[in-house]
PDB file of C-alpha atoms in Angstrom:
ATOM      1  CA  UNK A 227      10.847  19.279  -7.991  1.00 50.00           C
ATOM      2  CA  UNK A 228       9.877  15.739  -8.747  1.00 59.00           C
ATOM      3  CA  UNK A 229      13.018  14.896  -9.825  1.00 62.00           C
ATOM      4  CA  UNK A 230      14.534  15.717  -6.913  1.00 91.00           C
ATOM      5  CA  UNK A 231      11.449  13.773  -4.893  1.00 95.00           C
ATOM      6  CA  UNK A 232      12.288  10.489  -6.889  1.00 95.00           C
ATOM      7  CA  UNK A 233      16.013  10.690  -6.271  1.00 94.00           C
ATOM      8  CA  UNK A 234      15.790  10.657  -2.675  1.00 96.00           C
ATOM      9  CA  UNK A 235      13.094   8.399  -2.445  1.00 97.00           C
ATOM     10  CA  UNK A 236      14.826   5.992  -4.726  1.00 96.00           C
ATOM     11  CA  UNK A 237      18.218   6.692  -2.510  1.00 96.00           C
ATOM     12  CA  UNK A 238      16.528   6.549   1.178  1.00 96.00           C
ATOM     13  CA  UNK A 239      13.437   4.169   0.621  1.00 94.00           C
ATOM     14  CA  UNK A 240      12.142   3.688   4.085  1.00 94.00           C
ATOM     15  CA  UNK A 241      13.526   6.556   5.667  1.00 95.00           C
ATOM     16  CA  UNK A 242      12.305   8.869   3.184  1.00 96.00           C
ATOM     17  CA  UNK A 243       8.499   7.562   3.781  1.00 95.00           C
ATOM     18  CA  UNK A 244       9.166   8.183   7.815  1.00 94.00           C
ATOM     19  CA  UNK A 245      10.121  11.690   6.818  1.00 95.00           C
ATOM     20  CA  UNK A 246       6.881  12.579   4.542  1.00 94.00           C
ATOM     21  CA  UNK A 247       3.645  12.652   4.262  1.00 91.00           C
ATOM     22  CA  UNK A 248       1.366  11.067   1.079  1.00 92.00           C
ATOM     23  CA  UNK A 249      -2.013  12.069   0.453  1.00 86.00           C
ATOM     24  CA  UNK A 250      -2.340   8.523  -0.937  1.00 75.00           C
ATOM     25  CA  UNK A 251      -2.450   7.351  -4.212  1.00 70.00           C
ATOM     26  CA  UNK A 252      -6.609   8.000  -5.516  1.00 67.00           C
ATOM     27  CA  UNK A 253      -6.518  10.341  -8.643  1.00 71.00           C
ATOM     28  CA  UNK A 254      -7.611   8.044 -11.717  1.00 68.00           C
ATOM     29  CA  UNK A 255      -6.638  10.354 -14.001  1.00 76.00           C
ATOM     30  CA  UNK A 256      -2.685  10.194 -13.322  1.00 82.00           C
ATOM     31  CA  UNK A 257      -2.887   6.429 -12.011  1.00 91.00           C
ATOM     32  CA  UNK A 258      -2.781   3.380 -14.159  1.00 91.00           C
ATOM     33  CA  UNK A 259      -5.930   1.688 -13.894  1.00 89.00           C
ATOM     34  CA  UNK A 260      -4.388  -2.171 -14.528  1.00 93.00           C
ATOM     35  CA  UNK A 261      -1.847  -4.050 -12.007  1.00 96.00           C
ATOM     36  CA  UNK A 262       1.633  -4.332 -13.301  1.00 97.00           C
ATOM     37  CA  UNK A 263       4.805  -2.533 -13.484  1.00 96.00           C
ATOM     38  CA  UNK A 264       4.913   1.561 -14.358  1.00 95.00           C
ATOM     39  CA  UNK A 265       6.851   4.693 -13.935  1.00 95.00           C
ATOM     40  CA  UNK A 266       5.730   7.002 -11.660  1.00 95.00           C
ATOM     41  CA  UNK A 267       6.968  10.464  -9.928  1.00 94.00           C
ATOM     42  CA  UNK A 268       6.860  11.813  -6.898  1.00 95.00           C
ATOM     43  CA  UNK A 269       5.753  15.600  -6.722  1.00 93.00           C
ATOM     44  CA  UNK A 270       3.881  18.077  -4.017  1.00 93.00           C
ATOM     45  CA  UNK A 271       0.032  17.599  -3.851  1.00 89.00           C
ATOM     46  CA  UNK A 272      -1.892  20.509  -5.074  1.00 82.00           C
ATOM     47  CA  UNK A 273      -4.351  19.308  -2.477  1.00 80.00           C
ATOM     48  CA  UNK A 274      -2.735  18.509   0.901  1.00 81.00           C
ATOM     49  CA  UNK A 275       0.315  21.719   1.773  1.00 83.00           C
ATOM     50  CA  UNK A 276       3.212  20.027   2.285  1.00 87.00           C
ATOM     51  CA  UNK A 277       2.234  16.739   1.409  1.00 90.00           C
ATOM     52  CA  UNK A 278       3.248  14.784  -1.613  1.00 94.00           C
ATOM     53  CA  UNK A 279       1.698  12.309  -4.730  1.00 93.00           C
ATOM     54  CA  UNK A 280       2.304   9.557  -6.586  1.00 94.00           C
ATOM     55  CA  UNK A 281       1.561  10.071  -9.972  1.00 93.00           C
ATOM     56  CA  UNK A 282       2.381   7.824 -13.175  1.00 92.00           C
ATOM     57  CA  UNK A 283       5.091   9.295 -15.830  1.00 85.00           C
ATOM     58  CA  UNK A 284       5.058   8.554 -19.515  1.00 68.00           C
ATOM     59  CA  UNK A 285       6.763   5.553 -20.803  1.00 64.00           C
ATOM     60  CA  UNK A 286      10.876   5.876 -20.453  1.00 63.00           C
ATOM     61  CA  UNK A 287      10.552   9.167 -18.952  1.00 70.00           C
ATOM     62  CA  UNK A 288      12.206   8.345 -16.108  1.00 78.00           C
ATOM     63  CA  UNK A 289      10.974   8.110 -12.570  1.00 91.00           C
ATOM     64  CA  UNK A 290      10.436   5.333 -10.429  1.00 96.00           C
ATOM     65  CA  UNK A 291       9.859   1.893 -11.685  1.00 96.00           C
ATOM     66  CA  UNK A 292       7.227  -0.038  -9.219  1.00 97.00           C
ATOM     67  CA  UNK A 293       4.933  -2.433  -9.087  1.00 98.00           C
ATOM     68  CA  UNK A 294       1.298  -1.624  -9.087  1.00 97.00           C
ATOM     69  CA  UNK A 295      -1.643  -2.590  -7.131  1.00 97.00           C
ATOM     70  CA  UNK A 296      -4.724  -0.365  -8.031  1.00 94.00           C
ATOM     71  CA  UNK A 297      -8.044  -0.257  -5.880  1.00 91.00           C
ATOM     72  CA  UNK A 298     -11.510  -1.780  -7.830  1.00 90.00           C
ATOM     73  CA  UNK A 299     -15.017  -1.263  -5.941  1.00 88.00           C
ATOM     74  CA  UNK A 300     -16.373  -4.399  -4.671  1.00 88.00           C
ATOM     75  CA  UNK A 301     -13.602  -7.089  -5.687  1.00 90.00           C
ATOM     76  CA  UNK A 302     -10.247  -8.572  -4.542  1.00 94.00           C
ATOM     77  CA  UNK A 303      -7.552  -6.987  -7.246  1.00 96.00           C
ATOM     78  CA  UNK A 304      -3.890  -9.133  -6.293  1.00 97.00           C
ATOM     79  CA  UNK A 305      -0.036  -8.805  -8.201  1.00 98.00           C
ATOM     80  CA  UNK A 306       2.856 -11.181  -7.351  1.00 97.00           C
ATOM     81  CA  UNK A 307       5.513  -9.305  -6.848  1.00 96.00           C
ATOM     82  CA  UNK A 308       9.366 -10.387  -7.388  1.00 94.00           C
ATOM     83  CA  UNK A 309      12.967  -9.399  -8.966  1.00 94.00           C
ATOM     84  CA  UNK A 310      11.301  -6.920 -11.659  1.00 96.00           C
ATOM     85  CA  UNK A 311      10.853  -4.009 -10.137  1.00 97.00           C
ATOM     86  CA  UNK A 312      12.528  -2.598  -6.493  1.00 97.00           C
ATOM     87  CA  UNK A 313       9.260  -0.902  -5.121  1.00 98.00           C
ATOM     88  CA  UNK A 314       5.270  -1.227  -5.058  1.00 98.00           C
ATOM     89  CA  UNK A 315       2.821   1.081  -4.757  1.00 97.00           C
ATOM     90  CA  UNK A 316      -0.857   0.243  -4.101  1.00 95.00           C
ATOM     91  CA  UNK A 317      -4.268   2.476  -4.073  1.00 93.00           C
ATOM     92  CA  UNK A 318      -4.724   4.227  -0.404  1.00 88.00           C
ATOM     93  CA  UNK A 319      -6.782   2.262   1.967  1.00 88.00           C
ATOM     94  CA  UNK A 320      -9.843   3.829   3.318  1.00 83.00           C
ATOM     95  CA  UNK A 321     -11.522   1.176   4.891  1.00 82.00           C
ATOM     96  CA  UNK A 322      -9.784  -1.685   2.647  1.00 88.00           C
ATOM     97  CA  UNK A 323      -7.642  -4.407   3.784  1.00 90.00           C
ATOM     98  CA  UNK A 324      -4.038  -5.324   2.267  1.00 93.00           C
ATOM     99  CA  UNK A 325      -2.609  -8.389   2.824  1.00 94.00           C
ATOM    100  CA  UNK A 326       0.701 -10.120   1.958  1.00 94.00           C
ATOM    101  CA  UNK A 327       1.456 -13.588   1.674  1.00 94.00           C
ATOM    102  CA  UNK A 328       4.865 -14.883   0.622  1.00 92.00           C
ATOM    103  CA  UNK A 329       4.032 -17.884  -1.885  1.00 92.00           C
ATOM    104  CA  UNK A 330       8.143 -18.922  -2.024  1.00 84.00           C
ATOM    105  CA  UNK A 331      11.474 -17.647  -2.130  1.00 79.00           C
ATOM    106  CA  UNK A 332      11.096 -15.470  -4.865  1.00 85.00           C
ATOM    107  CA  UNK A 333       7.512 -14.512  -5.565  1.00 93.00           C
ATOM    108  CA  UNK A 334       5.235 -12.209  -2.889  1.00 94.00           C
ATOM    109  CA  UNK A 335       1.128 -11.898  -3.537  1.00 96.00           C
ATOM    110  CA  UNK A 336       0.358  -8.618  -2.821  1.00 96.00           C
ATOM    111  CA  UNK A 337      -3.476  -8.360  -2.211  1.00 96.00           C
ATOM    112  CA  UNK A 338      -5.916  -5.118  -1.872  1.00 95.00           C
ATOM    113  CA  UNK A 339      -9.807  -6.082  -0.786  1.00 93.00           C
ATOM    114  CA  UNK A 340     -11.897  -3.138  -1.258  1.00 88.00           C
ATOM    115  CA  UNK A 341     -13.553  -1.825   1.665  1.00 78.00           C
ATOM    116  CA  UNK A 342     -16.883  -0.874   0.288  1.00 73.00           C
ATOM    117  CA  UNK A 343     -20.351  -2.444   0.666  1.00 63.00           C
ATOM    118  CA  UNK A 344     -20.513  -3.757  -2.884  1.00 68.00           C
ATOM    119  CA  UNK A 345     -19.599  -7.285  -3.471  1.00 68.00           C
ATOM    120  CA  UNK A 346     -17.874  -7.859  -0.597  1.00 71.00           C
ATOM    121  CA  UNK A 347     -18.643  -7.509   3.209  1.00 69.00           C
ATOM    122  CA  UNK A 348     -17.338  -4.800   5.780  1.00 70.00           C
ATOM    123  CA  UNK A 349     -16.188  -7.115   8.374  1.00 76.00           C
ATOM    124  CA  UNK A 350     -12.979  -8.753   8.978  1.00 77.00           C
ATOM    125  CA  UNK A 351     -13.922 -11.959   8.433  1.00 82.00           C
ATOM    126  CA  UNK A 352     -15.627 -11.398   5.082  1.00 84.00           C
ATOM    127  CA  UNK A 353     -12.367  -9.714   3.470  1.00 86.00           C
ATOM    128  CA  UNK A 354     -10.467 -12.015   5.313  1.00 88.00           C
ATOM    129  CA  UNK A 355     -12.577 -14.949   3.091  1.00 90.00           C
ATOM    130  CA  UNK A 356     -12.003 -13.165  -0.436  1.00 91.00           C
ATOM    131  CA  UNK A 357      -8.522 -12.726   0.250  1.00 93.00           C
ATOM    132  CA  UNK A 358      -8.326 -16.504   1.403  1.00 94.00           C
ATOM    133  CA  UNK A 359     -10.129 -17.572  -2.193  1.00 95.00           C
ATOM    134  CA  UNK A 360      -7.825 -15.071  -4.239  1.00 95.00           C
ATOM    135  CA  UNK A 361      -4.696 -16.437  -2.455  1.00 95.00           C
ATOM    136  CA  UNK A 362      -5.932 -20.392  -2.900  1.00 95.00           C
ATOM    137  CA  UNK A 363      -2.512 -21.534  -0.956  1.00 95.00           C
ATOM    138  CA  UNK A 364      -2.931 -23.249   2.314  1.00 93.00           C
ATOM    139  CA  UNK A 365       0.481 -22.817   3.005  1.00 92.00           C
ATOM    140  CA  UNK A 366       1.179 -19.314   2.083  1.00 93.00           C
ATOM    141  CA  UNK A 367      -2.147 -18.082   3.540  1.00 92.00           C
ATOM    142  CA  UNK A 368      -0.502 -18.797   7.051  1.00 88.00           C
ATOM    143  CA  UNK A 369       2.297 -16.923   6.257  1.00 86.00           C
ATOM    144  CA  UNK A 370       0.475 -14.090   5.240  1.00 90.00           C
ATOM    145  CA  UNK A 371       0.673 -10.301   6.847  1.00 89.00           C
ATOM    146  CA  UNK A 372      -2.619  -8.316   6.690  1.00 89.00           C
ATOM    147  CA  UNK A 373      -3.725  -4.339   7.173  1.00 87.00           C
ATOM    148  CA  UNK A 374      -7.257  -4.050   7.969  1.00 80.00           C
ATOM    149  CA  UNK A 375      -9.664  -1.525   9.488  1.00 70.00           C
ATOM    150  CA  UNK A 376     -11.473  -3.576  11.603  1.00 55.00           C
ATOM    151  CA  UNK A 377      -9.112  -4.817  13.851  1.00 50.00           C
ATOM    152  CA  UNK A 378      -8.805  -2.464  16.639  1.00 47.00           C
ATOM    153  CA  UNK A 379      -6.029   0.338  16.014  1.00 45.00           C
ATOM    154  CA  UNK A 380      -2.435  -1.389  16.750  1.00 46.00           C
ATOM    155  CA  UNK A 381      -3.276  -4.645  17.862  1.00 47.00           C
ATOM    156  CA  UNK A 382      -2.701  -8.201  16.751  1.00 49.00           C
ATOM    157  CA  UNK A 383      -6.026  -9.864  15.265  1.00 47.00           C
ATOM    158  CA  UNK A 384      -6.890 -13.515  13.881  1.00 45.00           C
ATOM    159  CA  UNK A 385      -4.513 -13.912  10.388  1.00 45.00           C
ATOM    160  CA  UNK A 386      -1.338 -11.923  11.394  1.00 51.00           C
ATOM    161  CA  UNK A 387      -3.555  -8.732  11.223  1.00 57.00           C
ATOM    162  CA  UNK A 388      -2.588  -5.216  12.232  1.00 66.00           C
ATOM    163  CA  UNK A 389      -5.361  -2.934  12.610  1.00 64.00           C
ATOM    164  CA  UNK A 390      -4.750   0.300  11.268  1.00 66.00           C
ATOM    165  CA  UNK A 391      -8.465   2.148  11.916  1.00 60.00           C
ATOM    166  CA  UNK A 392      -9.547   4.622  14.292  1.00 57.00           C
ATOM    167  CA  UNK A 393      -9.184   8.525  13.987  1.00 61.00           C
ATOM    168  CA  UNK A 394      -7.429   8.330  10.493  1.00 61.00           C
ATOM    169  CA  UNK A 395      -8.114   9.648   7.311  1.00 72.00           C
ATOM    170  CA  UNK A 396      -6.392   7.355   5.309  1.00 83.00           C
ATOM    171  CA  UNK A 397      -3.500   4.729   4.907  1.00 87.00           C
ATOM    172  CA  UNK A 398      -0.798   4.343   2.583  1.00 92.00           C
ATOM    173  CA  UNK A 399       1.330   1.218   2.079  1.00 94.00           C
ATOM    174  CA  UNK A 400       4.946   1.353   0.028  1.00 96.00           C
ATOM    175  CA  UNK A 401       6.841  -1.775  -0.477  1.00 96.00           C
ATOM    176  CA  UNK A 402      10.715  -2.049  -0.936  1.00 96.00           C
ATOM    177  CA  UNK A 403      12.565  -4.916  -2.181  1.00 94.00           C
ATOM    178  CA  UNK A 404      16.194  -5.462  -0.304  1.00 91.00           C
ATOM    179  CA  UNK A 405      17.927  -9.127  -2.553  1.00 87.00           C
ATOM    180  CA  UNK A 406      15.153 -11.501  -2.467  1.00 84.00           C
ATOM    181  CA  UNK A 407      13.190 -10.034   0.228  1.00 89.00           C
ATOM    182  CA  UNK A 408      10.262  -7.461   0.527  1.00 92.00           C
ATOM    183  CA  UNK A 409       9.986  -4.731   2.992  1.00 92.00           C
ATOM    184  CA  UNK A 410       6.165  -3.407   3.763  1.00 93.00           C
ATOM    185  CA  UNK A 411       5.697  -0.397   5.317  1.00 93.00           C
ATOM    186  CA  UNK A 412       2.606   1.734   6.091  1.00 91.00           C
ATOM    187  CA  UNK A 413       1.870   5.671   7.076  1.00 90.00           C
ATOM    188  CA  UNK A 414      -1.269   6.120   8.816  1.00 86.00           C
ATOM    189  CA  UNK A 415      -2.591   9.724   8.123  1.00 84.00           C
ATOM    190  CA  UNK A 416      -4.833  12.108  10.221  1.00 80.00           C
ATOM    191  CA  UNK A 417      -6.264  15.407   8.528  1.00 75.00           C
ATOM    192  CA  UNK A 418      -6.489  17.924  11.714  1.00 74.00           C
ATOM    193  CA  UNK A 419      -8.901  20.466  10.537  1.00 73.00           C
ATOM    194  CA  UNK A 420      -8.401  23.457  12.763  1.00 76.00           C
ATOM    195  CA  UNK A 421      -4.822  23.412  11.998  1.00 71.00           C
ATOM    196  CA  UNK A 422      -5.299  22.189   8.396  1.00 70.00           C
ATOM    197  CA  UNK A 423      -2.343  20.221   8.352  1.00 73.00           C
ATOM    198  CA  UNK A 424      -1.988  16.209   8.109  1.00 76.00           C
ATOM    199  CA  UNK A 425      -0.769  14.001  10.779  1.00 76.00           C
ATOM    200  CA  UNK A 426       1.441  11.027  10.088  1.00 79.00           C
ATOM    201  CA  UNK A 427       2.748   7.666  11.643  1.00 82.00           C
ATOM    202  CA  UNK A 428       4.882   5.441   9.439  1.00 86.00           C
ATOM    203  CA  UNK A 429       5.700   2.002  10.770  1.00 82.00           C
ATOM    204  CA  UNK A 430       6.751  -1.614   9.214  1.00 85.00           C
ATOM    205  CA  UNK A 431       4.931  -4.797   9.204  1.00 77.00           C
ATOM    206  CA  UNK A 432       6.637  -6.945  11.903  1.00 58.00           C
ATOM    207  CA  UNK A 433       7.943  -9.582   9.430  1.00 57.00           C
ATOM    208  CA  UNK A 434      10.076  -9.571   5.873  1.00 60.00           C
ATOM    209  CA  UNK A 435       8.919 -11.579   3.202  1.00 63.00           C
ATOM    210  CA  UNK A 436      10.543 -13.683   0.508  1.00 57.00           C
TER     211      UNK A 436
END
């Protein structure tokens, strides 16, 4: 059935996100565990009923070519994104923040802070500081487009931030290039355990960039 997952995906991009849940991308042992570009499918989680997983696929098997942005404990992990690849993938947040920042016409930094209490602090402005020092760019650091916890659920905060907390589970964040520009979009998921189904709102960051 993956196949069949990857085509539409590949086919409907945003619309296909708005019409299905993810469990978000965690499992190390079918993730890469480096940034970069890889091949990965899309198939039913053997977790979550009726949700789906991303999952890598062997070299030139197929699938869908993306950029990718894994998670590390206690550190900033970035990959500037341009022309190779259509879409990007990045680890789940859980209490991380993911920021964006367009560095020129061509290139995008895409950024994931971890959100534990190693390393790096739990508030806003701390992640807001080690994505500031990975970025290093005046300039593109006010263009930048953040999702963090700690900004209260759906409102504006300092940095072009969206908050995406409150009574979630977890949040996943799928990127789509369209020409030079990059679309980011992010499904906020809610695990309802008396009906033991997940709940799911997918919306896009208010700006494009490239």
């Amino acid at each position: 059935m993956s196949g069949g997952y990857n085509k539409k995906f590949v086919t409907k991009k945003e619309a296909f996100v708005m019409e299905h849940v993810f469990v978000g991308a965690v499992r190390p042992d079918v993730l890469p565990t480096q940034s970069g570009i890889f091949r990965f499918s899309i198939q039913d989680s053997a977790s979550f009923k009726g949700c789906l997983e991303i999952v890598e696929r062997a070299e030139g098997s197929g699938g869908i070519e993306a950029y990718w942005l894994p998670w590390e404990p206690g550190r900033v992990v970035s990959i500037d994104v341009a022309k190779d690849a259509k879409f990007f993938f990045t680890s789940r947040l859980d209490g991380c923040q993911f920021r964006a920042a367009a560095l020129d016409g061509k290139t995008v930094k895409m950024m994931h802070v971890a959100g534990d209490r190693t390393g790096i602090g739990t508030t806003t402005e701390t992640r807001n500081t080690a994505a500031q020092e990975e970025l290093n760019d005046k300039k593109a650091w006010g263009r930048s487009r953040a999702l963090s916890m700690s900004i209260e659920p759906g409102q504006e905060g300092p940095y072009r931030q969206v908050g995406y907390g409150g009574d979630i589970s977890w949040c996943n964040v799928f990127g789509f290039r369209s020409g030079k520009a990059w679309h980011i979009w992010y499904q906020t998921c809610e695990y309802n355990k008396e009906e033991k189904r997940v709940q799911m709102n997918t919306q896009k960051l208010s700006y494009s960039l490239g």
